[in-house]
Amino acid sequence: MTDGRRFRILTVIDNCTRECLALVADTSLSGARVVRELDAVIRQRGRPDTIVSDNGTEYTSNAVLAWADDTGVGWHYIAPGKPQQNGFNESFNGRLRDELLNETLFRSLPHARAVLEAWRRDYNERRPHSKLGWLTPQAYAQALTGNVGRPAALVEGCAGRPIANPTNLYSDQPRTLVMAG
């Protein structure tokens, strides 16, 4: 940013649909802030079975641990120094860095938030992904349910198992959110 302040970004990705459910930018990210963002995602998309994250302090806080217990969401931490255990999210974060963060001079935190949201919408709604049979994440989520306009995640869990497409080996993965710091 032009005033020299740094900011952190929380990324929340649905491992099944590859949708970027949240890109949150702020000057710091506490465990309480992570919990607020996860609550917002769950209200919109339903409760995941498991969340996979690194071991950042915001993810190992008492607020996050209590939230996982209260909601019944499993929490899996990758081993320290093993980002490959969260490979899709690491790939996503690299793409975000290469395509946006390294190329943009943010004027302010509100400017960063607006640009991140525009990039997230483009990623979810306009870009086809090879692992999704060249569908956009949004179209893939709609294809899972068979209902246009209905999110893939149901209120109390994942959508029903899709009919497997032999060209897409990833259509039967369990629904998991992945996050990295």
PDB file of C-alpha atoms in Angstrom:
ATOM      1  CA  MET A   1       0.000   0.000   0.000  1.00  0.00           C
ATOM      2  CA  THR A   2       1.178   3.507  -0.594  1.00  0.00           C
ATOM      3  CA  ASP A   3       1.201   4.383   3.110  1.00  0.00           C
ATOM      4  CA  GLY A   4       3.640   1.521   3.739  1.00  0.00           C
ATOM      5  CA  ARG A   5       1.288  -0.595   5.847  1.00  0.00           C
ATOM      6  CA  ARG A   6       1.201  -4.288   5.204  1.00  0.00           C
ATOM      7  CA  PHE A   7      -1.903  -6.408   5.220  1.00  0.00           C
ATOM      8  CA  ARG A   8      -2.692 -10.084   5.525  1.00  0.00           C
ATOM      9  CA  ILE A   9      -5.106 -12.093   3.424  1.00  0.00           C
ATOM     10  CA  LEU A  10      -7.269 -14.992   4.594  1.00  0.00           C
ATOM     11  CA  THR A  11      -8.231 -17.337   1.756  1.00  0.00           C
ATOM     12  CA  VAL A  12     -11.078 -19.819   2.162  1.00  0.00           C
ATOM     13  CA  ILE A  13     -11.385 -22.366  -0.658  1.00  0.00           C
ATOM     14  CA  ASP A  14     -13.917 -25.176  -1.159  1.00  0.00           C
ATOM     15  CA  ASN A  15     -11.760 -28.178  -2.076  1.00  0.00           C
ATOM     16  CA  CYS A  16     -14.632 -29.907  -3.890  1.00  0.00           C
ATOM     17  CA  THR A  17     -15.785 -27.085  -6.178  1.00  0.00           C
ATOM     18  CA  ARG A  18     -12.514 -25.102  -6.140  1.00  0.00           C
ATOM     19  CA  GLU A  19     -14.554 -21.984  -5.371  1.00  0.00           C
ATOM     20  CA  CYS A  20     -12.847 -19.173  -3.526  1.00  0.00           C
ATOM     21  CA  LEU A  21     -15.418 -18.574  -0.801  1.00  0.00           C
ATOM     22  CA  ALA A  22     -13.614 -15.685   0.866  1.00  0.00           C
ATOM     23  CA  LEU A  23     -10.656 -13.381   0.370  1.00  0.00           C
ATOM     24  CA  VAL A  24     -10.360 -11.260   3.483  1.00  0.00           C
ATOM     25  CA  ALA A  25      -7.759  -8.497   3.691  1.00  0.00           C
ATOM     26  CA  ASP A  26      -6.909  -6.705   6.910  1.00  0.00           C
ATOM     27  CA  THR A  27      -3.904  -5.349   8.749  1.00  0.00           C
ATOM     28  CA  SER A  28      -4.011  -8.380  11.056  1.00  0.00           C
ATOM     29  CA  LEU A  29      -6.036 -11.568  11.309  1.00  0.00           C
ATOM     30  CA  SER A  30      -6.900 -12.852  14.748  1.00  0.00           C
ATOM     31  CA  GLY A  31      -8.534 -16.160  15.537  1.00  0.00           C
ATOM     32  CA  ALA A  32     -11.750 -14.281  16.346  1.00  0.00           C
ATOM     33  CA  ARG A  33     -11.685 -12.702  12.868  1.00  0.00           C
ATOM     34  CA  VAL A  34     -11.144 -16.115  11.253  1.00  0.00           C
ATOM     35  CA  VAL A  35     -14.165 -17.435  13.196  1.00  0.00           C
ATOM     36  CA  ARG A  36     -16.342 -14.512  12.012  1.00  0.00           C
ATOM     37  CA  GLU A  37     -15.385 -15.194   8.401  1.00  0.00           C
ATOM     38  CA  LEU A  38     -16.006 -18.939   8.727  1.00  0.00           C
ATOM     39  CA  ASP A  39     -19.422 -18.254  10.268  1.00  0.00           C
ATOM     40  CA  ALA A  40     -20.254 -16.053   7.280  1.00  0.00           C
ATOM     41  CA  VAL A  41     -19.166 -18.774   4.832  1.00  0.00           C
ATOM     42  CA  ILE A  42     -21.193 -21.420   6.672  1.00  0.00           C
ATOM     43  CA  ARG A  43     -24.317 -19.241   6.660  1.00  0.00           C
ATOM     44  CA  GLN A  44     -24.032 -19.007   2.871  1.00  0.00           C
ATOM     45  CA  ARG A  45     -22.696 -22.454   1.948  1.00  0.00           C
ATOM     46  CA  GLY A  46     -23.349 -24.948   4.712  1.00  0.00           C
ATOM     47  CA  ARG A  47     -21.083 -26.692   7.204  1.00  0.00           C
ATOM     48  CA  PRO A  48     -18.033 -28.490   5.809  1.00  0.00           C
ATOM     49  CA  ASP A  49     -16.903 -31.825   7.169  1.00  0.00           C
ATOM     50  CA  THR A  50     -13.310 -30.698   7.679  1.00  0.00           C
ATOM     51  CA  ILE A  51     -11.158 -27.607   7.414  1.00  0.00           C
ATOM     52  CA  VAL A  52      -7.499 -27.970   6.478  1.00  0.00           C
ATOM     53  CA  SER A  53      -5.119 -25.180   7.437  1.00  0.00           C
ATOM     54  CA  ASP A  54      -1.539 -24.435   8.241  1.00  0.00           C
ATOM     55  CA  ASN A  55      -0.377 -23.892  11.821  1.00  0.00           C
ATOM     56  CA  GLY A  56      -0.532 -20.098  11.858  1.00  0.00           C
ATOM     57  CA  THR A  57      -1.367 -18.477  15.185  1.00  0.00           C
ATOM     58  CA  GLU A  58      -4.735 -17.311  13.864  1.00  0.00           C
ATOM     59  CA  TYR A  59      -5.694 -20.963  13.183  1.00  0.00           C
ATOM     60  CA  THR A  60      -4.397 -22.442  16.428  1.00  0.00           C
ATOM     61  CA  SER A  61      -6.079 -19.869  18.675  1.00  0.00           C
ATOM     62  CA  ASN A  62      -8.564 -20.773  21.377  1.00  0.00           C
ATOM     63  CA  ALA A  63     -11.291 -18.986  19.381  1.00  0.00           C
ATOM     64  CA  VAL A  64     -10.788 -21.285  16.375  1.00  0.00           C
ATOM     65  CA  LEU A  65     -10.504 -24.443  18.483  1.00  0.00           C
ATOM     66  CA  ALA A  66     -13.695 -23.564  20.394  1.00  0.00           C
ATOM     67  CA  TRP A  67     -15.490 -22.784  17.115  1.00  0.00           C
ATOM     68  CA  ALA A  68     -14.503 -26.157  15.643  1.00  0.00           C
ATOM     69  CA  ASP A  69     -15.784 -27.938  18.768  1.00  0.00           C
ATOM     70  CA  ASP A  70     -19.036 -25.941  18.848  1.00  0.00           C
ATOM     71  CA  THR A  71     -19.831 -26.486  15.168  1.00  0.00           C
ATOM     72  CA  GLY A  72     -18.641 -30.084  14.925  1.00  0.00           C
ATOM     73  CA  VAL A  73     -16.343 -29.212  12.029  1.00  0.00           C
ATOM     74  CA  GLY A  74     -13.194 -31.312  11.932  1.00  0.00           C
ATOM     75  CA  TRP A  75      -9.971 -29.311  11.811  1.00  0.00           C
ATOM     76  CA  HIS A  76      -6.830 -30.747  10.247  1.00  0.00           C
ATOM     77  CA  TYR A  77      -3.490 -28.976  10.522  1.00  0.00           C
ATOM     78  CA  ILE A  78      -0.864 -29.721   7.922  1.00  0.00           C
ATOM     79  CA  ALA A  79       2.544 -30.701   9.270  1.00  0.00           C
ATOM     80  CA  PRO A  80       4.854 -27.731   9.875  1.00  0.00           C
ATOM     81  CA  GLY A  81       7.018 -27.065   6.835  1.00  0.00           C
ATOM     82  CA  LYS A  82       4.877 -29.293   4.582  1.00  0.00           C
ATOM     83  CA  PRO A  83       2.849 -26.936   2.351  1.00  0.00           C
ATOM     84  CA  GLN A  84       2.436 -29.758  -0.187  1.00  0.00           C
ATOM     85  CA  GLN A  85      -0.059 -31.306   2.252  1.00  0.00           C
ATOM     86  CA  ASN A  86      -2.355 -28.404   1.338  1.00  0.00           C
ATOM     87  CA  GLY A  87      -1.352 -28.402  -2.328  1.00  0.00           C
ATOM     88  CA  PHE A  88      -4.456 -26.945  -3.955  1.00  0.00           C
ATOM     89  CA  ASN A  89      -4.526 -23.969  -1.608  1.00  0.00           C
ATOM     90  CA  GLU A  90      -0.812 -23.385  -2.066  1.00  0.00           C
ATOM     91  CA  SER A  91      -1.400 -23.412  -5.823  1.00  0.00           C
ATOM     92  CA  PHE A  92      -4.310 -20.997  -5.406  1.00  0.00           C
ATOM     93  CA  ASN A  93      -2.241 -18.656  -3.217  1.00  0.00           C
ATOM     94  CA  GLY A  94       0.594 -18.742  -5.775  1.00  0.00           C
ATOM     95  CA  ARG A  95      -1.830 -17.846  -8.567  1.00  0.00           C
ATOM     96  CA  LEU A  96      -3.281 -15.015  -6.450  1.00  0.00           C
ATOM     97  CA  ARG A  97       0.240 -13.719  -5.754  1.00  0.00           C
ATOM     98  CA  ASP A  98       1.393 -13.957  -9.379  1.00  0.00           C
ATOM     99  CA  GLU A  99      -1.729 -12.581 -11.028  1.00  0.00           C
ATOM    100  CA  LEU A 100      -2.748  -9.902  -8.566  1.00  0.00           C
ATOM    101  CA  LEU A 101      -0.652  -9.201  -5.498  1.00  0.00           C
ATOM    102  CA  ASN A 102       2.709  -8.877  -7.272  1.00  0.00           C
ATOM    103  CA  GLU A 103       1.160  -6.768 -10.043  1.00  0.00           C
ATOM    104  CA  THR A 104      -0.940  -4.282  -8.060  1.00  0.00           C
ATOM    105  CA  LEU A 105       0.007  -1.286  -5.967  1.00  0.00           C
ATOM    106  CA  PHE A 106      -2.831  -0.917  -3.490  1.00  0.00           C
ATOM    107  CA  ARG A 107      -3.699   2.645  -2.502  1.00  0.00           C
ATOM    108  CA  SER A 108      -5.498   1.685   0.692  1.00  0.00           C
ATOM    109  CA  LEU A 109      -7.060  -1.235   2.515  1.00  0.00           C
ATOM    110  CA  PRO A 110     -10.516  -0.508   0.980  1.00  0.00           C
ATOM    111  CA  HIS A 111      -8.884  -0.452  -2.470  1.00  0.00           C
ATOM    112  CA  ALA A 112      -7.212  -3.817  -1.765  1.00  0.00           C
ATOM    113  CA  ARG A 113     -10.530  -5.299  -0.637  1.00  0.00           C
ATOM    114  CA  ALA A 114     -12.319  -4.099  -3.788  1.00  0.00           C
ATOM    115  CA  VAL A 115      -9.605  -5.433  -6.112  1.00  0.00           C
ATOM    116  CA  LEU A 116      -9.496  -8.781  -4.272  1.00  0.00           C
ATOM    117  CA  GLU A 117     -13.273  -9.152  -4.549  1.00  0.00           C
ATOM    118  CA  ALA A 118     -13.184  -8.430  -8.288  1.00  0.00           C
ATOM    119  CA  TRP A 119     -10.412 -11.024  -8.735  1.00  0.00           C
ATOM    120  CA  ARG A 120     -12.360 -13.587  -6.640  1.00  0.00           C
ATOM    121  CA  ARG A 121     -15.487 -13.115  -8.762  1.00  0.00           C
ATOM    122  CA  ASP A 122     -13.462 -13.514 -11.960  1.00  0.00           C
ATOM    123  CA  TYR A 123     -11.809 -16.675 -10.581  1.00  0.00           C
ATOM    124  CA  ASN A 124     -15.154 -18.234  -9.567  1.00  0.00           C
ATOM    125  CA  GLU A 125     -17.454 -17.062 -12.354  1.00  0.00           C
ATOM    126  CA  ARG A 126     -15.433 -16.585 -15.542  1.00  0.00           C
ATOM    127  CA  ARG A 127     -12.406 -18.907 -15.507  1.00  0.00           C
ATOM    128  CA  PRO A 128     -12.742 -22.541 -16.483  1.00  0.00           C
ATOM    129  CA  HIS A 129     -10.593 -24.969 -14.476  1.00  0.00           C
ATOM    130  CA  SER A 130      -9.074 -28.100 -15.980  1.00  0.00           C
ATOM    131  CA  LYS A 131      -9.705 -30.196 -12.843  1.00  0.00           C
ATOM    132  CA  LEU A 132     -13.398 -29.301 -13.052  1.00  0.00           C
ATOM    133  CA  GLY A 133     -13.828 -30.526 -16.612  1.00  0.00           C
ATOM    134  CA  TRP A 134     -13.194 -27.006 -17.919  1.00  0.00           C
ATOM    135  CA  LEU A 135     -16.122 -25.553 -15.997  1.00  0.00           C
ATOM    136  CA  THR A 136     -15.939 -22.502 -13.792  1.00  0.00           C
ATOM    137  CA  PRO A 137     -16.141 -23.255 -10.056  1.00  0.00           C
ATOM    138  CA  GLN A 138     -19.598 -21.688 -10.001  1.00  0.00           C
ATOM    139  CA  ALA A 139     -20.830 -23.807 -12.939  1.00  0.00           C
ATOM    140  CA  TYR A 140     -19.311 -26.926 -11.369  1.00  0.00           C
ATOM    141  CA  ALA A 141     -21.108 -26.235  -8.078  1.00  0.00           C
ATOM    142  CA  GLN A 142     -24.369 -25.867 -10.003  1.00  0.00           C
ATOM    143  CA  ALA A 143     -23.692 -29.097 -11.902  1.00  0.00           C
ATOM    144  CA  LEU A 144     -23.212 -30.985  -8.624  1.00  0.00           C
ATOM    145  CA  THR A 145     -26.725 -30.146  -7.487  1.00  0.00           C
ATOM    146  CA  GLY A 146     -28.414 -30.202 -10.871  1.00  0.00           C
ATOM    147  CA  ASN A 147     -30.124 -26.962  -9.872  1.00  0.00           C
ATOM    148  CA  VAL A 148     -29.019 -23.701 -11.426  1.00  0.00           C
ATOM    149  CA  GLY A 149     -28.707 -20.999  -8.797  1.00  0.00           C
ATOM    150  CA  ARG A 150     -28.567 -23.409  -5.839  1.00  0.00           C
ATOM    151  CA  PRO A 151     -25.216 -23.674  -4.022  1.00  0.00           C
ATOM    152  CA  ALA A 152     -23.464 -27.023  -4.023  1.00  0.00           C
ATOM    153  CA  ALA A 153     -23.224 -27.131  -0.251  1.00  0.00           C
ATOM    154  CA  LEU A 154     -26.439 -27.954   1.533  1.00  0.00           C
ATOM    155  CA  VAL A 155     -27.348 -26.405   4.866  1.00  0.00           C
ATOM    156  CA  GLU A 156     -26.152 -29.344   6.948  1.00  0.00           C
ATOM    157  CA  GLY A 157     -23.374 -30.787   4.826  1.00  0.00           C
ATOM    158  CA  CYS A 158     -22.211 -31.459   1.305  1.00  0.00           C
ATOM    159  CA  ALA A 159     -24.387 -31.934  -1.731  1.00  0.00           C
ATOM    160  CA  GLY A 160     -25.336 -35.416  -2.826  1.00  0.00           C
ATOM    161  CA  ARG A 161     -22.695 -37.446  -4.603  1.00  0.00           C
ATOM    162  CA  PRO A 162     -22.508 -36.419  -8.269  1.00  0.00           C
ATOM    163  CA  ILE A 163     -22.685 -38.865 -11.121  1.00  0.00           C
ATOM    164  CA  ALA A 164     -19.016 -39.397 -11.895  1.00  0.00           C
ATOM    165  CA  ASN A 165     -17.660 -38.021 -15.126  1.00  0.00           C
ATOM    166  CA  PRO A 166     -14.888 -40.357 -16.319  1.00  0.00           C
ATOM    167  CA  THR A 167     -12.840 -37.391 -17.566  1.00  0.00           C
ATOM    168  CA  ASN A 168     -12.935 -35.760 -14.124  1.00  0.00           C
ATOM    169  CA  LEU A 169     -11.366 -37.877 -11.407  1.00  0.00           C
ATOM    170  CA  TYR A 170     -11.997 -35.249  -8.735  1.00  0.00           C
ATOM    171  CA  SER A 171     -15.799 -35.112  -8.781  1.00  0.00           C
ATOM    172  CA  ASP A 172     -16.212 -37.480  -5.832  1.00  0.00           C
ATOM    173  CA  GLN A 173     -13.919 -35.756  -3.328  1.00  0.00           C
ATOM    174  CA  PRO A 174     -15.362 -35.046   0.124  1.00  0.00           C
ATOM    175  CA  ARG A 175     -16.163 -31.404   0.727  1.00  0.00           C
ATOM    176  CA  THR A 176     -13.331 -29.721   2.585  1.00  0.00           C
ATOM    177  CA  LEU A 177     -12.422 -26.090   3.043  1.00  0.00           C
ATOM    178  CA  VAL A 178      -8.735 -25.324   2.808  1.00  0.00           C
ATOM    179  CA  MET A 179      -7.032 -22.262   4.236  1.00  0.00           C
ATOM    180  CA  ALA A 180      -3.498 -21.011   4.444  1.00  0.00           C
ATOM    181  CA  GLY A 181      -1.890 -18.031   6.107  1.00  0.00           C
TER     182      GLY A 181
END
